[in-house]
Amino acid sequence: MISGLPPPAILIIGTFLIPFLKGRSKSAYLLLLPVIAFINVLIIPEGVHWTISFLDYNLILGRVDRLSSAFGYIFTIITFIATLYALHLKNEDGQHMAAFLAAGGALGATFAGDLLSFFVFLEMITIASTYMIWARRTEASYGAGLRYLLVHLFGGLCLLVGILIHMHQTGSIEFGVIGLNGLGSYLILIGFGINCAFPVLHAWLPDAYPESTITGTVFLASFTTKVAVYSLARSFPCTEILIWIGAAMTVFPIFYAAIENNLRRVLSYSIINQVGFMVVGIGIGTPLSINGSVAHVINNILFKSLLFMTMGAVLHQTGKINATDLGGLYKTMPLTTIFCIIGALSISGFPLFNGFVSKSMIMGAVTNEGMGILWLVLLFASAGVLHHAGIKIPYHAFFFHDSGIRTKEPPLNMLLAMGMAAFLCVFIGIFPGALYSILPHSVDFQVYTGAHVLDTFQLLSFAALAFCLLILSGLHPVEWRVILLDTDWFYRKPAKAFPRLSNRQMPWTIFIVIPLFACAVISLVLGIYGSFVF
């Protein structure tokens, strides 16, 4: 007898009870669901469970191994933290429901044992994420959400066609190692790559995430790109092209982040940079590099969510998020300032913080493979992370000049959520063994050696010194007060051709028009595919 339920079932089914609850019972229910989901993931034994026959194929809703379990743990943990952060929302059942559907979709995609099930859950994340962007109900969020939807529909179409071709070539829909061996595999990689924010395919992320709701951004930053990283680890480990794609991802966002004025957009570019480290580790494909990538997913979800929560708190309390409009908030938001600094130290990879542990594993794997040029690229990228996320974010928001803004700390639930994430960042940094115990492969890696700690402090110290000299000399790039030109220009223009919708019409567009469109696309693909293949 199988212990537990299919991993996504609790969050997805539980979502539909939310509108019927009120007051404290609703708050308790919202917090209880991710706890039950975590326990459920914890008790499911390794193996293949919940197989459904579909035509001549088996759909698998529960392929449980150490890789999927590691992602399942962090997805349920961050769902609890992000839900606590959003607990102050009143009359916003739609946001809570979309968040749980996105979390359920992430769990479903993670534990799916076949490509078709994975595709369905991935599209569930897309639909729920679009709602969380539109839920902010501004002109900018409407446009960003529509562009997000268009890009991910295109990515889903590439993935679907790739799956169909792969099915014909192999006779299997198993979600396992695919490798680059034909048109189908390349289309699948493109589909994954769009969700992963590969270079050129990345602009949807800094376009959409800053326009989401304050709470929705925390969920967005935790699921879409991380599920894509999981899909790469599952299907394309030890694929050399991923090494150089990942290396490019670590570098180019640094330049955008350096001149970006919107601090939530700075963090969005930083997501691409951090995902680049994960992609590099997957491309190398050794046990150490895979462990490093998975560990960095876990750590990144924690410290990036923490940073987004602190910036969300700033936006919630001041109504401002541009670097040029902020400063001096440490006086009235001391706890939020401390939490932001912890997140900044973590993402920068300072010893005793979780980012140091996982980034060291990836850098160690690069060193073991003798890839000197790649090591230098990642070293430069690490210095850039300290600049734009480790220093710029807390400096401009809480220090810099006195902006004259006088406010107070955000609601208690937001502080508690930030405190939990901050605690985990420090705990994992001090006790990395807790993280090692859930990674896919056994870990034989000593992160706290004297030489390595000294080298890290030297790098970070010189990078911090460079930032200070640039500021004092007036040579630091000025934050631009405009939308930076990026590859999203190519679909911003076509998106304007779509009819405008009112705020009330947007959810119905998602849940009615988009499924109809998806059915039409699937029918078309099956027809074309059948004509040319069968």
XYZ file of C-alpha atoms in Angstrom:
534
model
C 0.000 0.000 0.000
C 1.320 3.451 -0.964
C 1.765 5.948 1.849
C 0.382 9.393 1.141
C -1.313 10.998 -1.854
C 0.033 12.157 -5.225
C 2.325 15.102 -4.311
C 0.336 17.847 -6.087
C -3.072 16.600 -4.932
C -3.220 18.288 -1.533
C -2.453 21.796 -2.771
C -4.499 21.566 -5.970
C -7.614 20.023 -4.414
C -7.284 22.112 -1.275
C -7.226 25.281 -3.365
C -10.913 25.067 -4.173
C -12.005 25.218 -0.529
C -10.366 28.610 0.027
C -13.349 30.774 -1.077
C -15.631 29.055 1.425
C -13.572 29.956 4.496
C -13.438 33.218 6.402
C -11.346 34.941 9.040
C -8.973 32.992 11.247
C -10.173 29.643 9.952
C -9.053 30.671 6.467
C -5.658 31.814 7.753
C -5.152 28.547 9.617
C -6.227 26.554 6.569
C -3.858 28.453 4.267
C -0.920 27.683 6.551
C -1.973 24.081 7.156
C -2.125 23.059 3.489
C 1.617 23.412 2.722
C 2.480 21.707 6.014
C 0.362 18.699 5.055
C 1.870 18.767 1.566
C 5.379 18.712 3.077
C 4.537 15.762 5.329
C 3.014 13.989 2.348
C 6.211 14.429 0.311
C 8.211 13.241 3.300
C 6.360 9.941 3.756
C 6.079 8.813 0.121
C 8.596 5.988 -0.443
C 10.977 6.002 -3.371
C 9.677 4.344 -6.507
C 7.019 4.801 -9.177
C 3.481 5.386 -7.929
C 0.062 6.409 -9.252
C 0.319 5.155 -12.820
C -2.610 5.872 -15.157
C -3.051 4.181 -18.544
C -3.639 6.675 -21.353
C -3.927 5.299 -24.907
C -0.797 3.160 -25.255
C 1.183 5.039 -22.624
C 1.473 5.225 -18.860
C 1.067 8.557 -17.110
C 3.055 8.585 -13.875
C 2.073 11.072 -11.164
C 4.601 9.933 -8.585
C 8.154 9.124 -9.645
C 9.930 9.564 -6.321
C 13.703 9.577 -6.010
C 16.273 11.751 -4.261
C 16.266 14.355 -7.033
C 12.503 14.877 -7.071
C 12.267 14.697 -3.282
C 14.850 17.467 -2.809
C 12.803 19.787 -5.008
C 9.589 18.672 -3.328
C 10.924 19.590 0.109
C 11.947 23.119 -0.836
C 8.796 23.777 -2.877
C 6.551 22.937 0.071
C 8.724 24.844 2.541
C 8.733 28.017 0.466
C 4.992 27.660 -0.130
C 4.485 27.825 3.629
C 6.810 30.826 4.021
C 5.310 32.713 1.081
C 1.772 31.958 2.282
C 2.642 33.327 5.714
C 4.035 36.421 3.978
C 0.729 36.863 2.113
C -1.515 36.157 5.079
C -2.474 39.807 5.552
C -4.280 39.884 2.188
C -8.026 40.319 2.589
C -10.650 39.640 -0.074
C -7.950 38.244 -2.350
C -8.979 34.607 -2.660
C -7.885 34.638 -6.287
C -4.284 35.378 -5.330
C -4.201 32.625 -2.715
C -5.758 30.142 -5.128
C -3.358 31.031 -7.933
C -0.401 30.699 -5.573
C -1.444 27.213 -4.447
C -2.160 26.131 -8.018
C 1.327 27.286 -9.011
C 2.816 25.406 -6.061
C 0.757 22.315 -6.889
C 1.851 22.555 -10.503
C 5.477 22.751 -9.391
C 5.072 19.618 -7.269
C 3.237 17.844 -10.079
C 5.958 18.674 -12.603
C 8.676 17.629 -10.174
C 7.202 14.207 -9.441
C 5.872 13.513 -12.945
C 7.375 10.377 -14.439
C 6.286 11.107 -18.010
C 6.620 14.068 -20.352
C 2.891 14.568 -20.947
C 2.100 14.906 -17.252
C 5.063 17.231 -16.875
C 3.736 19.382 -19.729
C 0.276 19.662 -18.155
C 1.650 20.714 -14.768
C 4.062 23.171 -16.358
C 1.174 24.875 -18.142
C -0.711 24.986 -14.845
C 2.176 27.016 -13.420
C 2.004 29.344 -16.424
C -1.724 30.021 -16.030
C -1.507 30.545 -12.271
C 1.540 32.791 -12.624
C -0.197 34.943 -15.219
C -3.056 35.529 -12.814
C -0.629 36.598 -10.074
C 0.861 39.172 -12.439
C -2.518 40.495 -13.546
C -3.778 40.556 -9.950
C -1.848 43.767 -9.338
C -4.447 45.432 -11.591
C -2.260 48.106 -13.185
C -1.686 48.984 -16.812
C 1.908 47.793 -16.543
C 0.935 44.468 -14.958
C -1.682 43.831 -17.640
C 0.864 44.289 -20.422
C 3.560 42.300 -18.629
C 1.157 39.453 -17.874
C 0.016 39.264 -21.466
C 3.597 39.159 -22.731
C 4.436 36.529 -20.113
C 1.513 34.430 -21.304
C 2.458 34.741 -24.981
C 6.076 33.761 -24.378
C 5.158 30.752 -22.268
C 2.502 29.616 -24.718
C 5.213 29.627 -27.366
C 7.509 27.711 -25.029
C 4.737 25.229 -24.296
C 4.128 24.760 -28.007
C 7.828 24.029 -28.610
C 7.785 21.567 -25.740
C 4.618 19.841 -26.957
C 5.869 19.419 -30.520
C 9.200 18.174 -29.195
C 7.430 15.623 -26.999
C 5.349 14.366 -29.930
C 8.417 13.922 -32.112
C 10.281 12.256 -29.251
C 7.328 9.887 -28.743
C 7.450 8.883 -32.402
C 11.221 8.386 -32.403
C 11.456 6.374 -29.198
C 7.945 5.051 -28.565
C 8.228 6.320 -25.001
C 7.077 9.333 -23.001
C 9.322 8.599 -20.031
C 10.605 11.749 -18.367
C 14.224 10.699 -18.095
C 17.560 11.380 -19.743
C 16.886 12.572 -23.290
C 20.124 14.114 -24.537
C 20.496 16.103 -27.741
C 19.908 13.560 -30.486
C 17.370 14.996 -32.904
C 14.790 17.676 -33.642
C 12.464 16.565 -30.866
C 15.156 16.838 -28.207
C 16.183 20.304 -29.399
C 12.584 21.521 -29.270
C 12.213 20.094 -25.776
C 15.399 21.902 -24.754
C 14.040 25.171 -26.183
C 10.811 24.677 -24.243
C 12.777 24.095 -21.054
C 15.127 26.954 -21.940
C 12.346 29.519 -22.215
C 11.176 28.645 -18.711
C 14.788 28.669 -17.546
C 15.373 32.157 -19.065
C 18.183 31.188 -21.424
C 19.950 34.152 -23.082
C 17.781 35.811 -25.773
C 14.791 33.859 -24.365
C 15.064 35.564 -20.983
C 13.370 38.960 -21.239
C 9.964 37.756 -20.013
C 11.395 37.384 -16.510
C 12.577 40.952 -15.730
C 9.563 42.208 -17.667
C 6.913 40.311 -15.685
C 8.184 39.640 -12.166
C 8.495 43.290 -11.028
C 4.919 43.939 -12.181
C 3.417 41.108 -10.150
C 1.773 41.633 -6.801
C 4.029 42.090 -3.791
C 3.260 38.576 -2.569
C 2.912 36.963 -5.987
C 6.505 37.757 -6.914
C 7.732 35.497 -4.116
C 5.863 32.544 -5.621
C 6.937 33.419 -9.166
C 10.600 33.575 -8.188
C 10.364 30.176 -6.496
C 8.745 27.968 -9.119
C 9.001 28.639 -12.867
C 12.762 28.799 -13.348
C 13.420 26.200 -10.656
C 11.092 23.648 -12.260
C 12.948 24.335 -15.507
C 16.275 23.671 -13.786
C 14.836 20.406 -12.486
C 13.774 19.444 -16.005
C 17.305 20.075 -17.286
C 18.817 18.013 -14.475
C 16.401 15.200 -15.260
C 16.682 15.230 -19.064
C 19.955 16.884 -20.096
C 22.691 16.230 -17.512
C 26.268 16.288 -18.795
C 25.279 18.283 -21.909
C 28.209 20.507 -22.862
C 26.195 23.279 -24.503
C 24.506 23.919 -21.155
C 27.871 24.799 -19.630
C 28.334 27.758 -21.949
C 24.671 28.768 -21.925
C 24.866 28.839 -18.142
C 28.120 30.788 -18.212
C 26.503 33.433 -20.424
C 23.537 33.583 -18.048
C 25.816 34.353 -15.114
C 27.413 37.330 -16.860
C 25.069 39.370 -19.051
C 22.392 40.157 -16.403
C 25.062 41.866 -14.291
C 25.256 44.784 -16.704
C 21.489 45.246 -16.786
C 21.248 45.025 -13.002
C 23.989 47.636 -12.556
C 21.977 50.389 -14.276
C 18.427 49.242 -13.476
C 16.493 51.600 -11.208
C 13.619 49.319 -10.133
C 15.037 47.190 -7.320
C 12.598 44.333 -7.919
C 13.774 44.276 -11.533
C 17.375 44.186 -10.297
C 16.463 41.046 -8.362
C 14.752 39.643 -11.455
C 17.932 39.989 -13.493
C 19.727 38.430 -10.549
C 17.511 35.344 -10.866
C 18.895 34.767 -14.372
C 22.426 35.177 -13.057
C 21.896 32.635 -10.285
C 20.101 30.143 -12.520
C 23.169 30.345 -14.757
C 25.286 28.791 -11.999
C 22.761 25.951 -11.729
C 22.762 25.356 -15.491
C 26.569 25.225 -15.531
C 26.529 22.508 -12.872
C 23.978 20.462 -14.793
C 25.996 20.808 -17.986
C 29.129 19.496 -16.271
C 27.092 16.550 -15.054
C 29.359 15.113 -12.351
C 27.882 14.040 -9.002
C 29.464 17.065 -7.311
C 28.183 19.530 -9.914
C 24.660 18.070 -9.902
C 24.644 18.214 -6.114
C 25.874 21.800 -6.326
C 23.134 22.777 -8.753
C 20.374 21.193 -6.662
C 21.813 22.737 -3.502
C 21.920 26.120 -5.223
C 18.276 25.745 -6.246
C 17.336 25.179 -2.615
C 19.497 28.018 -1.336
C 18.479 30.385 -4.114
C 14.804 29.882 -3.405
C 15.473 30.843 0.210
C 17.694 33.888 -0.214
C 16.036 35.207 -3.365
C 12.599 34.876 -1.786
C 13.967 36.673 1.268
C 15.250 39.542 -0.871
C 11.980 39.776 -2.791
C 10.086 39.778 0.496
C 12.204 42.625 1.870
C 11.726 44.670 -1.289
C 8.034 43.797 -1.204
C 7.905 45.096 2.358
C 9.545 48.335 1.225
C 7.043 48.696 -1.617
C 4.144 47.824 0.686
C 5.140 50.431 3.275
C 6.364 53.257 1.041
C 4.693 52.729 -2.327
C 8.124 53.153 -3.931
C 10.673 50.674 -5.297
C 13.061 52.718 -7.449
C 16.598 53.079 -6.103
C 16.587 56.826 -6.747
C 13.460 57.286 -4.600
C 14.599 55.324 -1.557
C 17.212 55.535 1.167
C 17.491 55.920 4.913
C 14.845 53.310 5.687
C 17.074 51.517 8.201
C 15.914 54.093 10.752
C 12.252 53.093 10.592
C 12.498 49.525 9.219
C 15.415 48.026 11.195
C 14.216 44.401 11.143
C 13.539 44.484 7.408
C 17.016 45.989 6.959
C 18.619 43.122 8.890
C 16.702 40.518 6.900
C 17.740 42.184 3.641
C 21.393 42.191 4.694
C 21.178 38.474 5.526
C 19.724 37.818 2.075
C 22.430 39.974 0.496
C 25.223 38.147 2.323
C 23.685 34.810 1.343
C 23.370 35.546 -2.369
C 26.896 36.988 -2.382
C 28.290 33.740 -1.036
C 29.758 34.940 2.255
C 30.971 32.140 4.563
C 28.426 31.100 7.220
C 25.556 31.786 4.791
C 23.878 29.229 2.553
C 24.943 30.682 -0.797
C 28.572 30.047 0.115
C 27.903 26.322 0.470
C 26.215 25.650 -2.864
C 28.255 28.065 -4.962
C 31.441 26.507 -3.586
C 30.249 23.072 -4.714
C 29.704 24.309 -8.271
C 33.044 26.125 -8.348
C 34.710 23.012 -6.929
C 33.216 20.894 -9.714
C 34.533 23.373 -12.298
C 37.988 23.193 -10.722
C 37.931 19.382 -10.682
C 37.222 19.350 -14.426
C 40.139 21.700 -15.113
C 37.960 24.311 -16.843
C 40.083 27.394 -16.170
C 38.292 29.829 -18.482
C 34.903 28.845 -17.093
C 36.242 29.268 -13.568
C 37.323 32.843 -14.369
C 33.921 33.611 -15.905
C 32.119 32.387 -12.792
C 34.579 34.286 -10.595
C 33.726 37.502 -12.432
C 30.030 36.675 -12.163
C 30.387 36.123 -8.409
C 31.920 39.571 -8.012
C 29.061 40.999 -10.057
C 26.521 39.334 -7.759
C 28.053 41.090 -4.767
C 27.831 44.382 -6.636
C 24.216 44.342 -7.811
C 22.498 42.133 -5.207
C 24.834 42.060 -2.239
C 25.479 45.804 -2.021
C 23.228 47.764 -4.379
C 19.929 46.388 -3.056
C 20.428 47.072 0.682
C 22.514 50.199 0.066
C 19.962 52.020 -2.068
C 16.897 50.838 -0.166
C 18.026 51.306 3.422
C 21.110 53.534 3.448
C 22.325 55.772 0.582
C 20.888 59.254 1.290
C 17.986 60.167 3.547
C 15.000 60.076 1.215
C 12.807 61.736 3.816
C 10.438 58.753 3.891
C 9.176 57.963 7.387
C 7.304 54.698 7.692
C 7.162 51.627 9.929
C 7.792 47.915 9.762
C 5.408 45.800 7.642
C 2.709 43.591 9.236
C 3.831 40.891 11.665
C 3.115 38.021 9.261
C 5.517 39.531 6.712
C 8.235 39.932 9.345
C 7.778 36.333 10.519
C 8.061 35.028 6.951
C 11.228 37.028 6.348
C 12.606 35.834 9.673
C 12.011 32.174 8.782
C 13.777 32.521 5.431
C 16.656 34.413 7.054
C 17.021 31.742 9.738
C 17.237 28.973 7.119
C 19.853 30.938 5.153
C 22.057 31.125 8.243
C 21.280 27.608 9.489
C 22.278 25.948 6.208
C 25.384 28.121 6.030
C 26.534 27.002 9.480
C 25.304 23.397 9.268
C 25.636 22.361 5.599
C 25.272 18.704 6.538
C 21.524 19.211 6.798
C 21.518 20.252 3.145
C 23.915 17.503 2.062
C 21.606 14.840 3.482
C 18.834 15.497 0.939
C 20.946 15.939 -2.218
C 20.734 13.401 -5.089
C 24.239 11.964 -4.615
C 26.324 11.254 -1.545
C 28.443 14.274 -0.633
C 32.191 14.164 -0.050
C 32.972 17.861 -0.045
C 34.559 20.052 2.614
C 33.346 23.601 2.165
C 35.000 25.143 5.214
C 38.707 24.866 4.547
C 41.025 27.687 5.557
C 42.279 28.333 2.036
C 38.818 28.401 0.491
C 37.367 30.727 3.130
C 40.353 33.067 2.752
C 40.049 33.095 -1.045
C 36.353 33.901 -0.772
C 36.949 36.793 1.616
C 39.628 38.171 -0.698
C 37.308 38.090 -3.708
C 34.387 39.642 -1.866
C 36.550 42.267 -0.164
C 38.094 43.474 -3.417
C 34.684 43.472 -5.120
C 33.229 45.545 -2.270
C 36.213 47.894 -2.412
C 35.679 48.372 -6.146
C 32.030 49.281 -5.531
C 32.998 51.836 -2.877
C 35.638 53.420 -5.109
C 33.169 53.700 -7.985
C 30.622 55.386 -5.713
C 33.131 57.792 -4.152
C 34.689 58.714 -7.490
C 31.337 59.266 -9.165
C 32.129 56.645 -11.801
C 29.418 54.194 -10.766
C 26.812 53.820 -13.541
C 23.712 55.912 -12.971
C 20.416 54.072 -12.467
C 18.329 54.661 -15.601
C 14.785 55.905 -15.068
C 13.477 54.168 -18.199
C 12.668 50.606 -19.280
C 15.918 49.090 -20.500
C 15.956 47.842 -24.070
C 15.982 44.045 -24.078
C 14.895 41.234 -26.362
C 11.301 41.629 -25.190
C 11.037 44.532 -27.658
C 10.368 41.942 -30.371
C 7.116 40.821 -28.750
C 6.101 44.014 -26.952
C 4.991 45.421 -30.302
C 2.879 42.402 -31.420
C 1.270 42.225 -27.957
C -0.205 45.692 -28.471
C -2.424 44.260 -31.211
C -4.441 42.319 -28.622
C -7.702 43.919 -27.465
C -7.692 45.604 -24.081
C -9.475 43.806 -21.266
C -10.867 45.140 -18.037
C -9.587 43.838 -14.720
C -12.693 41.651 -14.324
C -12.273 40.174 -17.788
C -8.652 39.108 -17.273
C -9.291 36.017 -15.066
C -12.002 34.803 -17.439
C -9.574 35.217 -20.321
C -7.165 32.900 -18.552
C -9.600 30.181 -17.579
C -11.762 30.146 -20.730
C -9.958 31.567 -23.756
C -6.522 30.124 -23.043
C -7.687 26.496 -22.573
C -9.658 26.776 -25.816
C -6.582 28.118 -27.554
C -4.486 25.278 -26.109
C -6.973 22.685 -27.380
C -6.867 24.239 -30.842
C -3.068 24.208 -30.885
C -2.908 20.585 -29.736
C -5.394 19.533 -32.420
C -3.419 21.404 -35.061
C -0.117 19.890 -33.965
C -1.547 16.381 -33.881
C -3.025 16.867 -37.354
C 0.187 18.209 -38.873
C 2.289 15.662 -37.050
C 0.086 12.794 -38.196
C 0.156 13.987 -41.806
C 3.928 14.010 -42.039
C 4.914 11.152 -39.767
C 2.342 8.383 -39.726
